Amino acid sequence: MSIASKANALWEYANPKKFLTTTERVLPFFWISSAVFIVVGLVWGFFFTPDDYKQGSTVKIIYLHVPSALMAINCWIMMLATSLVWLVRRHHVSALAARAAAPVGIVMTLIALATGAIWGQPMWGTWWAWDPRLTSFLILFLFYLGYVALWEAIEDPDTAADLTSVLCLVGSVFAFLSRYAVNFWNQGLHQGASVMRVGAVTGTDTEEKVSNIFFFPLLVCIIGFVLLFIALVFYRTGTEIRARRIKALIARERVNG
Amino acid sequence: MTLTVTNLAITRGGVPVLEGINFALEPGKALILRGPNGIGKTTLLRTLAGLQPPLAGVIDGAEDTVAYAGHSDGLKPTLTVVENLRFWASVFGAADIQSALDAYGLNELADRQAGNLSAGQKRRLGLSRLLVTGRPIWMLDEPTVSLDRNAVAMFADAVRGHLGQGGSALIATHIDLGLDGEVLDVGPYKAKPKPIDDFDGGFL
Amino acid sequence: MTLTVTNLAITRGGVPVLEGINFALEPGKALILRGPNGIGKTTLLRTLAGLQPPLAGVIDGAEDTVAYAGHSDGLKPTLTVVENLRFWASVFGAADIQSALDAYGLNELADRQAGNLSAGQKRRLGLSRLLVTGRPIWMLDEPTVSLDRNAVAMFADAVRGHLGQGGSALIATHIDLGLDGEVLDVGPYKAKPKPIDDFDGGFL
Amino acid sequence: MPDLGKYADTVLSAYAASLFLLVALVVLSILRGRKVRAEMEKVEKRMSRNG
Amino acid sequence: MIALLKRDLTLAFRAGGGFGLGLAFFLIVTVLVPFSVGPQSSLLSTIAPGVLWLGALLACLLSLDRLLALDWEDGSLDLLATAPLPLESVVTIKALAHWITTGLPLVLAAPVLGVLLNLPVPGFFWLVVSLALGTPALSVIGTFGAALTVGLKRGGLLLSLLVLPLYVPTLIFGAEVARRGATGMETATPLLMLAGITAATIALLPFASAAVLRVNLR
Amino acid sequence: MIALLKRDLTLAFRAGGGFGLGLAFFLIVTVLVPFSVGPQSSLLSTIAPGVLWLGALLACLLSLDRLLALDWEDGSLDLLATAPLPLESVVTIKALAHWITTGLPLVLAAPVLGVLLNLPVPGFFWLVVSLALGTPALSVIGTFGAALTVGLKRGGLLLSLLVLPLYVPTLIFGAEVARRGATGMETATPLLMLAGITAATIALLPFASAAVLRVNLR
Ligand code: HEM
Ligand SMILES: Nc1ncnc2c1ncn2[C@@H]1O[C@H](COP(=O)(O)OP(=O)(O)OP(=O)(O)O)[C@@H](O)[C@H]1O
Ligand SMILES: Nc1ncnc2c1ncn2[C@@H]1O[C@H](COP(=O)(O)OP(=O)(O)OP(=O)(O)O)[C@@H](O)[C@H]1O
Ligand SMILES: [Mg+2]
Ligand SMILES: [Mg+2]
């Protein structure tokens, strides 16, 4: 198969019917594997990892906090990509996928904020601080809210898809700018770095080396969250496709009558 | 400037309303659109004016040649009659508004604020805007709403004058305007439903 | 309920527009108001409906008996046809909206949002509201704007039914509705300017 | 059950809040999915009956 | 009357999540404060009660311009004025619907936003109490302002200009209650004043609003 | 194009003193701050630059919902879209008119209000500079929001929700310039960023606004 025809084969899935049948087939796999990974990761992390000498048992929160924070950002990136696809190729499924993903993103953002806030209470002595990472998450939350509110407010589905896609695009640029601005405005309390330096973060390893004890269950949780996200988005996109079809069918019935 | 419409299909709110429309509107001619309430006359005019994309078909000759007048007049209540008209004149690059004022008997209202006009007076002002656009194709959606007999006659005169200068007009109306022109009843073009197992087309 | 108007003078925006109007509207009768654009028909109807005070004269029998329908319909675009109608029904204490829906052929539009109706469909909904008010005197300002022939006939039927039940109607219009009723041309009642040395009156 | 020490409340409430949100998201998604699917079938049936 | 209330609430719901939006504005104003004054938590916790009250007031204010304007534009107000419903009850219902869709959610959300601004712990209770007591007055006063400006194009800013001075007493006492509560001082006096203002506006202002509205309908 | 600008300015003047109102709102917000946070002058002068920026932003925001809505309601936008004027220039002119009637007066009035809030002396210059540089961005971003929500009933609050997060970077850098200026720190970096944001939004956002408006008109 040539590259071009491969790409065309990919676009096939933008056909609503094909999308529905395909996802129907793969969904059970995603549901089950995501449940397995999340349960294994959380149980491993919760029951079978030691406390951190400095943070005590609170380090266990990391298994929820980091995966949800990652997914909150990735979800927006996915919405940006599907919005672009809609604007360029006008595949209905991709617009509906963006719509279906947004509430998932909101929940992920909320989980990251909630676990962070609960964690912050013992660690920093406050529920909330205007730290750049935290602040930019709050802004991301606002973008999600506005995006969903715009979808809800517009009745014509294609108009809504167009407008929300442009909002997603413009919003991404501004979210990025905000991230920079916030960094400039306040150097905060939150651990920087990447997942690869959990050890440094948890304080077990000031040399900033990987602390495998915490890292492997965390990795399992992250994989679980990714799988769950895919399952949810596939499932919810199917729902949106059907809702869209109901609307069209009813409208058509009206034209007949 | 001949407006040619070939096999046009239009949608409103995502629902196909009319399809298979074909006609040509030649300079000097008027075409009267008729059809029951809700058939899609307004939608057709908006599509032809370029305000919404067609679902299928080709519209030829409508680029930058159309002056559209819809259900609302686009008047600013705090501007006077002359100010309202002069604004549109300068947007369309016309210099003279006097003949437009004359055509609709607006001279004595010239310095009144548009918000203080009666319904029919507003409508007259709205219609006079067409005369300053300099556009050859007029697309009018129920232009004579609220007009008294006298004003309907002014309107008919204005349209005749426009046709006489080689312009053309497409007018959706339910009443008799005293204009002679071909009549297009859009009733027969009502969109037929797609088969329901057409899943992808089912989005439209 | 007879509506009696004696020596009525009315103003619009502080300017007297009509004066010396006298008429009586008896149950079962319709009175058609005619007159050129801007003469003051809308103003007269609003005054009679109690929306603005008269300059002089007496209006008798209009208290809580009038259902008014003006240029705009008072529809909420996000409510469905039925919800819009049911709201007005419950404000006026009426229980039944089905007959109103039937009278204007709105049954198949019942669950559509009012904002998605065409101009004529909206108007039909606006007029159907009159049927749920239970008020004996209807005051209608150009009720048939945007209606097609079929809908104008529905309207005429509704008015006839209302008159048949002892109601009455005062209708300002420029077109022929096919109703028989007395015609009142308000043209002759145009307010004459006051002598300019009448300083106090000059404020009006 | 591991000994969570003085931070038991913190850790448990973080888990409770997160799991609640996750479960709520999944459950609501599935409920709505079921409803919409049923409705679509209803409408399709009705339409194929009425032509 | 119930019909009107029901309709207004339905409309608020339909209009893209009615309830949520006043709230969202409140949230956003609160979030913007640290961006503008800086992130130091001690400074934030000093100004927190005042900022939250100001934010609630602005969220109320922003939703006022459509309180009557939509009904005016589409002719519903004309029709309501000729309906068998005194205008006094119309404006009261409108104010009530506004409070339910705006004031009430603000009261419920205020504690969460308090966290963002480091509101001292004892302040939470008093903030909620003062908002619960004060926001009805904001809605009633706002309805009066909306009735005053209903016929005007671009009434939005004029409305704010007219209403804001009328909001001053409510704001002063409301913020005072929250501030004293946050610093552990006694709150009886301002609380009493706040309650008095609310009771008086609810009892009297609807008459003024109805009178003004009647004039505007001419 | 000039004709449109002239018309919009005339309309703003006629609508009950267009210029004055954004200003008045700014004034009132500033005046309400001491009522809500308390009158200590040291506290006020700390938060003064931030509060003035926030007030300016809210004054801008409050006037956005009518920026395009009036033209949409009365059908002018339909007519403008079919006129020989690209929609890109229409939205640019609209933004410019909005800035002239709202942003510019705020820039001029800010020093006066600075006095009310005990703004430290070196702050005045930087406040004015930052507002002059920042408010055009606010108008342009606001026009984008207005274009997004123009067809929606009760778009007002949704508009705020959409626009406020977009205002964050401008607010942060603007307030930072004013704050640093007031405390005598160097202001070059945030000033440069602010200028960059303004330039970029003016250059790019009108295309997005026009695209979105076109979608809304159909
Ligand atoms: C509401 C408050 C908080 C929010 C919104 C928040 C947000 C985030 C975000 C966005 C990440 C980035 C994930 C990534 O890209 O890798 C993250 C990672 C992390 N957070 Fe938080 N956080 C919060 C509070 C806290 C607190 C209080 C702690 C612990 C003291 C904490 C510990 C961590 C750790 C250890 C990571 C992983 C860092 C890494 O990637 O190496 N967070 N958080
Ligand atoms: N937003 C919308 N969504 C769905 N359907 C709509 C929408 N707007 C209008 N319609 C429907 O589209 C059809 C065409 O409307 P249109 O306004 O073009 O009719 P019209 O021929 O101009 O009627 P009238 O003579 O009453 O003005 C109508 O049946 C109307 O109910
Ligand atoms: N606010 C106002 N200030 C001053 N004059 C006004 C105002 N509003 C309307 N007028 C004038 O009052 C007169 C009466 O207006 P009215 O709307 O009653 O006329 P009408 O008979 O209903 O006309 P139409 O048939 O056009 O609807 C008109 O000449 C109008 O220009
Ligand atoms: Mg029409
Ligand atoms: Mg009239």
PDB file of C-alpha atoms in Angstrom, chain B:
ATOM      1  CA  MET B   1     -25.467  40.964 -16.050  1.00  0.00           C
ATOM      2  CA  THR B   2     -27.504  37.790 -16.376  1.00  0.00           C
ATOM      3  CA  LEU B   3     -28.021  35.783 -13.236  1.00  0.00           C
ATOM      4  CA  THR B   4     -28.069  32.084 -14.031  1.00  0.00           C
ATOM      5  CA  VAL B   5     -29.053  29.490 -11.498  1.00  0.00           C
ATOM      6  CA  THR B   6     -28.480  25.849 -12.345  1.00  0.00           C
ATOM      7  CA  ASN B   7     -29.786  22.927 -10.382  1.00  0.00           C
ATOM      8  CA  LEU B   8     -29.585  24.814  -7.104  1.00  0.00           C
ATOM      9  CA  ALA B   9     -30.342  23.125  -3.787  1.00  0.00           C
ATOM     10  CA  ILE B  10     -30.486  25.117  -0.562  1.00  0.00           C
ATOM     11  CA  THR B  11     -30.651  24.327   3.143  1.00  0.00           C
ATOM     12  CA  ARG B  12     -31.901  26.141   6.189  1.00  0.00           C
ATOM     13  CA  GLY B  13     -30.754  25.187   9.660  1.00  0.00           C
ATOM     14  CA  GLY B  14     -29.160  22.076   8.177  1.00  0.00           C
ATOM     15  CA  VAL B  15     -32.388  20.944   6.483  1.00  0.00           C
ATOM     16  CA  PRO B  16     -32.696  20.917   2.688  1.00  0.00           C
ATOM     17  CA  VAL B  17     -35.649  23.101   1.754  1.00  0.00           C
ATOM     18  CA  LEU B  18     -35.603  23.580  -2.017  1.00  0.00           C
ATOM     19  CA  GLU B  19     -33.802  21.686  -4.773  1.00  0.00           C
ATOM     20  CA  GLY B  20     -33.489  21.523  -8.515  1.00  0.00           C
ATOM     21  CA  ILE B  21     -34.048  25.219  -9.078  1.00  0.00           C
ATOM     22  CA  ASN B  22     -33.128  26.516 -12.519  1.00  0.00           C
ATOM     23  CA  PHE B  23     -33.719  29.936 -13.943  1.00  0.00           C
ATOM     24  CA  ALA B  24     -32.021  32.784 -15.704  1.00  0.00           C
ATOM     25  CA  LEU B  25     -32.720  36.388 -14.847  1.00  0.00           C
ATOM     26  CA  GLU B  26     -31.868  38.687 -17.717  1.00  0.00           C
ATOM     27  CA  PRO B  27     -31.221  42.416 -17.626  1.00  0.00           C
ATOM     28  CA  GLY B  28     -34.443  44.400 -17.782  1.00  0.00           C
ATOM     29  CA  LYS B  29     -36.539  41.561 -16.380  1.00  0.00           C
ATOM     30  CA  ALA B  30     -38.244  41.026 -13.065  1.00  0.00           C
ATOM     31  CA  LEU B  31     -38.899  37.615 -11.580  1.00  0.00           C
ATOM     32  CA  ILE B  32     -41.568  37.287  -8.896  1.00  0.00           C
ATOM     33  CA  LEU B  33     -41.041  34.457  -6.402  1.00  0.00           C
ATOM     34  CA  ARG B  34     -44.192  32.976  -5.000  1.00  0.00           C
ATOM     35  CA  GLY B  35     -44.914  30.124  -2.670  1.00  0.00           C
ATOM     36  CA  PRO B  36     -46.637  29.400   0.608  1.00  0.00           C
ATOM     37  CA  ASN B  37     -45.223  30.482   3.968  1.00  0.00           C
ATOM     38  CA  GLY B  38     -42.204  28.476   4.984  1.00  0.00           C
ATOM     39  CA  ILE B  39     -41.400  27.044   1.556  1.00  0.00           C
ATOM     40  CA  GLY B  40     -37.979  28.702   1.458  1.00  0.00           C
ATOM     41  CA  LYS B  41     -38.183  32.005  -0.413  1.00  0.00           C
ATOM     42  CA  THR B  42     -36.174  33.899   2.150  1.00  0.00           C
ATOM     43  CA  THR B  43     -33.588  31.139   2.216  1.00  0.00           C
ATOM     44  CA  LEU B  44     -33.322  31.194  -1.556  1.00  0.00           C
ATOM     45  CA  LEU B  45     -32.785  34.931  -1.667  1.00  0.00           C
ATOM     46  CA  ARG B  46     -30.157  34.793   1.059  1.00  0.00           C
ATOM     47  CA  THR B  47     -28.329  32.047  -0.761  1.00  0.00           C
ATOM     48  CA  LEU B  48     -28.379  33.944  -4.035  1.00  0.00           C
ATOM     49  CA  ALA B  49     -27.155  37.071  -2.270  1.00  0.00           C
ATOM     50  CA  GLY B  50     -24.146  35.090  -1.056  1.00  0.00           C
ATOM     51  CA  LEU B  51     -25.072  35.161   2.611  1.00  0.00           C
ATOM     52  CA  GLN B  52     -25.129  31.385   2.862  1.00  0.00           C
ATOM     53  CA  PRO B  53     -23.535  28.668   0.790  1.00  0.00           C
ATOM     54  CA  PRO B  54     -25.732  26.513  -1.439  1.00  0.00           C
ATOM     55  CA  LEU B  55     -25.972  22.799  -0.813  1.00  0.00           C
ATOM     56  CA  ALA B  56     -25.525  22.004  -4.500  1.00  0.00           C
ATOM     57  CA  GLY B  57     -25.754  23.703  -7.866  1.00  0.00           C
ATOM     58  CA  VAL B  58     -24.231  26.713  -9.494  1.00  0.00           C
ATOM     59  CA  ILE B  59     -25.041  30.387  -9.120  1.00  0.00           C
ATOM     60  CA  ASP B  60     -23.563  32.454 -11.854  1.00  0.00           C
ATOM     61  CA  GLY B  61     -23.346  36.217 -12.116  1.00  0.00           C
ATOM     62  CA  ALA B  62     -24.229  37.066  -8.515  1.00  0.00           C
ATOM     63  CA  GLU B  63     -20.758  38.134  -7.444  1.00  0.00           C
ATOM     64  CA  ASP B  64     -20.771  41.798  -6.411  1.00  0.00           C
ATOM     65  CA  THR B  65     -23.837  42.531  -8.487  1.00  0.00           C
ATOM     66  CA  VAL B  66     -26.543  41.978  -5.916  1.00  0.00           C
ATOM     67  CA  ALA B  67     -28.309  44.453  -3.677  1.00  0.00           C
ATOM     68  CA  TYR B  68     -30.230  42.539  -1.037  1.00  0.00           C
ATOM     69  CA  ALA B  69     -33.141  43.830   1.068  1.00  0.00           C
ATOM     70  CA  GLY B  70     -34.482  41.428   3.641  1.00  0.00           C
ATOM     71  CA  HIS B  71     -37.138  41.403   6.307  1.00  0.00           C
ATOM     72  CA  SER B  72     -35.312  44.031   8.347  1.00  0.00           C
ATOM     73  CA  ASP B  73     -34.163  47.344   6.989  1.00  0.00           C
ATOM     74  CA  GLY B  74     -30.790  47.903   8.608  1.00  0.00           C
ATOM     75  CA  LEU B  75     -31.731  51.401   9.729  1.00  0.00           C
ATOM     76  CA  LYS B  76     -30.088  53.094  12.662  1.00  0.00           C
ATOM     77  CA  PRO B  77     -32.771  54.645  14.837  1.00  0.00           C
ATOM     78  CA  THR B  78     -30.573  57.462  16.088  1.00  0.00           C
ATOM     79  CA  LEU B  79     -29.442  58.596  12.659  1.00  0.00           C
ATOM     80  CA  THR B  80     -31.629  60.815  10.531  1.00  0.00           C
ATOM     81  CA  VAL B  81     -33.124  59.701   7.255  1.00  0.00           C
ATOM     82  CA  VAL B  82     -30.461  61.517   5.274  1.00  0.00           C
ATOM     83  CA  GLU B  83     -27.636  60.214   7.425  1.00  0.00           C
ATOM     84  CA  ASN B  84     -28.832  56.645   7.075  1.00  0.00           C
ATOM     85  CA  LEU B  85     -29.056  56.948   3.334  1.00  0.00           C
ATOM     86  CA  ARG B  86     -25.791  58.794   2.940  1.00  0.00           C
ATOM     87  CA  PHE B  87     -23.976  56.095   4.865  1.00  0.00           C
ATOM     88  CA  TRP B  88     -25.086  53.393   2.462  1.00  0.00           C
ATOM     89  CA  ALA B  89     -24.383  55.637  -0.480  1.00  0.00           C
ATOM     90  CA  SER B  90     -20.780  56.065   0.586  1.00  0.00           C
ATOM     91  CA  VAL B  91     -20.338  52.372   1.342  1.00  0.00           C
ATOM     92  CA  PHE B  92     -21.426  51.620  -2.215  1.00  0.00           C
ATOM     93  CA  GLY B  93     -19.498  54.546  -3.620  1.00  0.00           C
ATOM     94  CA  ALA B  94     -22.495  56.526  -4.815  1.00  0.00           C
ATOM     95  CA  ALA B  95     -22.529  60.281  -4.522  1.00  0.00           C
ATOM     96  CA  ASP B  96     -26.131  61.255  -5.065  1.00  0.00           C
ATOM     97  CA  ILE B  97     -28.879  60.499  -2.602  1.00  0.00           C
ATOM     98  CA  GLN B  98     -31.325  63.141  -3.737  1.00  0.00           C
ATOM     99  CA  SER B  99     -32.941  61.020  -6.434  1.00  0.00           C
ATOM    100  CA  ALA B 100     -33.454  58.214  -3.903  1.00  0.00           C
ATOM    101  CA  LEU B 101     -35.154  60.629  -1.497  1.00  0.00           C
ATOM    102  CA  ASP B 102     -37.345  61.914  -4.313  1.00  0.00           C
ATOM    103  CA  ALA B 103     -38.333  58.462  -5.502  1.00  0.00           C
ATOM    104  CA  TYR B 104     -39.858  57.543  -2.150  1.00  0.00           C
ATOM    105  CA  GLY B 105     -41.147  60.957  -1.118  1.00  0.00           C
ATOM    106  CA  LEU B 106     -38.720  61.183   1.777  1.00  0.00           C
ATOM    107  CA  ASN B 107     -37.795  64.826   1.386  1.00  0.00           C
ATOM    108  CA  GLU B 108     -40.027  66.094   4.115  1.00  0.00           C
ATOM    109  CA  LEU B 109     -38.787  63.391   6.486  1.00  0.00           C
ATOM    110  CA  ALA B 110     -35.146  64.073   5.635  1.00  0.00           C
ATOM    111  CA  ASP B 111     -34.101  65.347   9.049  1.00  0.00           C
ATOM    112  CA  ARG B 112     -36.217  63.032  11.168  1.00  0.00           C
ATOM    113  CA  GLN B 113     -34.476  60.319  13.165  1.00  0.00           C
ATOM    114  CA  ALA B 114     -35.205  56.937  11.643  1.00  0.00           C
ATOM    115  CA  GLY B 115     -36.347  55.597  15.024  1.00  0.00           C
ATOM    116  CA  ASN B 116     -39.210  58.093  15.020  1.00  0.00           C
ATOM    117  CA  LEU B 117     -40.682  57.006  11.731  1.00  0.00           C
ATOM    118  CA  SER B 118     -43.825  54.950  11.345  1.00  0.00           C
ATOM    119  CA  ALA B 119     -43.562  51.384  10.068  1.00  0.00           C
ATOM    120  CA  GLY B 120     -44.317  52.339   6.479  1.00  0.00           C
ATOM    121  CA  GLN B 121     -41.988  55.328   6.509  1.00  0.00           C
ATOM    122  CA  LYS B 122     -39.161  53.096   7.740  1.00  0.00           C
ATOM    123  CA  ARG B 123     -39.845  50.666   4.973  1.00  0.00           C
ATOM    124  CA  ARG B 124     -39.728  53.424   2.379  1.00  0.00           C
ATOM    125  CA  LEU B 125     -36.363  54.508   3.689  1.00  0.00           C
ATOM    126  CA  GLY B 126     -35.164  50.922   3.608  1.00  0.00           C
ATOM    127  CA  LEU B 127     -36.198  50.553  -0.014  1.00  0.00           C
ATOM    128  CA  SER B 128     -34.659  53.840  -1.061  1.00  0.00           C
ATOM    129  CA  ARG B 129     -31.311  52.357  -0.072  1.00  0.00           C
ATOM    130  CA  LEU B 130     -31.493  50.144  -3.155  1.00  0.00           C
ATOM    131  CA  LEU B 131     -31.311  53.188  -5.367  1.00  0.00           C
ATOM    132  CA  VAL B 132     -27.959  54.266  -3.973  1.00  0.00           C
ATOM    133  CA  THR B 133     -26.260  50.867  -4.241  1.00  0.00           C
ATOM    134  CA  GLY B 134     -25.819  51.088  -7.995  1.00  0.00           C
ATOM    135  CA  ARG B 135     -26.056  47.290  -8.111  1.00  0.00           C
ATOM    136  CA  PRO B 136     -27.780  45.778 -11.167  1.00  0.00           C
ATOM    137  CA  ILE B 137     -29.601  42.869  -9.493  1.00  0.00           C
ATOM    138  CA  TRP B 138     -32.084  43.601  -6.734  1.00  0.00           C
ATOM    139  CA  MET B 139     -33.150  40.793  -4.430  1.00  0.00           C
ATOM    140  CA  LEU B 140     -36.122  41.817  -2.386  1.00  0.00           C
ATOM    141  CA  ASP B 141     -37.849  39.851   0.332  1.00  0.00           C
ATOM    142  CA  GLU B 142     -41.438  41.038   0.803  1.00  0.00           C
ATOM    143  CA  PRO B 143     -40.537  44.636   0.054  1.00  0.00           C
ATOM    144  CA  THR B 144     -43.998  46.132   0.400  1.00  0.00           C
ATOM    145  CA  VAL B 145     -44.725  45.089   3.971  1.00  0.00           C
ATOM    146  CA  SER B 146     -46.438  47.993   5.802  1.00  0.00           C
ATOM    147  CA  LEU B 147     -46.580  50.193   2.715  1.00  0.00           C
ATOM    148  CA  ASP B 148     -49.806  51.986   1.830  1.00  0.00           C
ATOM    149  CA  ARG B 149     -51.137  51.980  -1.718  1.00  0.00           C
ATOM    150  CA  ASN B 150     -49.400  55.160  -2.624  1.00  0.00           C
ATOM    151  CA  ALA B 151     -46.054  53.867  -1.448  1.00  0.00           C
ATOM    152  CA  VAL B 152     -46.538  50.528  -3.219  1.00  0.00           C
ATOM    153  CA  ALA B 153     -46.968  52.533  -6.406  1.00  0.00           C
ATOM    154  CA  MET B 154     -43.728  54.449  -5.664  1.00  0.00           C
ATOM    155  CA  PHE B 155     -42.001  51.122  -5.218  1.00  0.00           C
ATOM    156  CA  ALA B 156     -43.390  49.746  -8.478  1.00  0.00           C
ATOM    157  CA  ASP B 157     -42.199  52.889 -10.258  1.00  0.00           C
ATOM    158  CA  ALA B 158     -38.739  52.533  -8.766  1.00  0.00           C
ATOM    159  CA  VAL B 159     -38.514  48.922  -9.883  1.00  0.00           C
ATOM    160  CA  ARG B 160     -39.719  49.836 -13.379  1.00  0.00           C
ATOM    161  CA  GLY B 161     -37.123  52.577 -13.573  1.00  0.00           C
ATOM    162  CA  HIS B 162     -34.452  50.128 -12.480  1.00  0.00           C
ATOM    163  CA  LEU B 163     -35.494  47.570 -15.088  1.00  0.00           C
ATOM    164  CA  GLY B 164     -35.592  50.312 -17.696  1.00  0.00           C
ATOM    165  CA  GLN B 165     -31.923  51.026 -16.995  1.00  0.00           C
ATOM    166  CA  GLY B 166     -31.008  47.434 -17.652  1.00  0.00           C
ATOM    167  CA  GLY B 167     -31.240  46.235 -14.082  1.00  0.00           C
ATOM    168  CA  SER B 168     -33.119  43.182 -12.957  1.00  0.00           C
ATOM    169  CA  ALA B 169     -35.078  42.241  -9.852  1.00  0.00           C
ATOM    170  CA  LEU B 170     -35.977  39.088  -7.981  1.00  0.00           C
ATOM    171  CA  ILE B 171     -38.897  39.734  -5.666  1.00  0.00           C
ATOM    172  CA  ALA B 172     -40.467  37.395  -3.119  1.00  0.00           C
ATOM    173  CA  THR B 173     -43.943  38.547  -2.235  1.00  0.00           C
ATOM    174  CA  HIS B 174     -47.409  37.372  -1.309  1.00  0.00           C
ATOM    175  CA  ILE B 175     -49.316  40.343  -2.703  1.00  0.00           C
ATOM    176  CA  ASP B 176     -49.836  41.816  -6.105  1.00  0.00           C
ATOM    177  CA  LEU B 177     -47.338  44.536  -6.885  1.00  0.00           C
ATOM    178  CA  GLY B 178     -48.718  45.668 -10.211  1.00  0.00           C
ATOM    179  CA  LEU B 179     -45.403  44.793 -11.879  1.00  0.00           C
ATOM    180  CA  ASP B 180     -45.254  42.661 -14.915  1.00  0.00           C
ATOM    181  CA  GLY B 181     -42.664  40.008 -14.740  1.00  0.00           C
ATOM    182  CA  GLU B 182     -42.422  36.306 -14.931  1.00  0.00           C
ATOM    183  CA  VAL B 183     -43.704  34.456 -11.883  1.00  0.00           C
ATOM    184  CA  LEU B 184     -41.718  31.585 -10.401  1.00  0.00           C
ATOM    185  CA  ASP B 185     -43.701  29.443  -8.025  1.00  0.00           C
ATOM    186  CA  VAL B 186     -41.129  27.659  -5.895  1.00  0.00           C
ATOM    187  CA  GLY B 187     -43.689  25.223  -4.463  1.00  0.00           C
ATOM    188  CA  PRO B 188     -42.807  22.394  -6.882  1.00  0.00           C
ATOM    189  CA  TYR B 189     -39.131  22.570  -5.972  1.00  0.00           C
ATOM    190  CA  LYS B 190     -39.654  21.507  -2.398  1.00  0.00           C
ATOM    191  CA  ALA B 191     -36.786  19.224  -1.400  1.00  0.00           C
ATOM    192  CA  LYS B 192     -37.644  15.547  -1.420  1.00  0.00           C
ATOM    193  CA  PRO B 193     -36.367  13.546   1.526  1.00  0.00           C
ATOM    194  CA  LYS B 194     -33.347  11.322   1.174  1.00  0.00           C
ATOM    195  CA  PRO B 195     -33.843   7.603   1.811  1.00  0.00           C
ATOM    196  CA  ILE B 196     -33.353   7.091   5.517  1.00  0.00           C
ATOM    197  CA  ASP B 197     -30.763   4.369   5.254  1.00  0.00           C
ATOM    198  CA  ASP B 198     -28.472   6.867   3.606  1.00  0.00           C
ATOM    199  CA  PHE B 199     -26.583   7.275   6.843  1.00  0.00           C
ATOM    200  CA  ASP B 200     -23.956   9.803   5.785  1.00  0.00           C
ATOM    201  CA  GLY B 201     -26.327  11.949   3.815  1.00  0.00           C
ATOM    202  CA  GLY B 202     -28.453  11.686   6.931  1.00  0.00           C
ATOM    203  CA  PHE B 203     -26.355  14.460   8.395  1.00  0.00           C
ATOM    204  CA  LEU B 204     -27.864  16.954   6.027  1.00  0.00           C
TER     205      LEU B 204
END
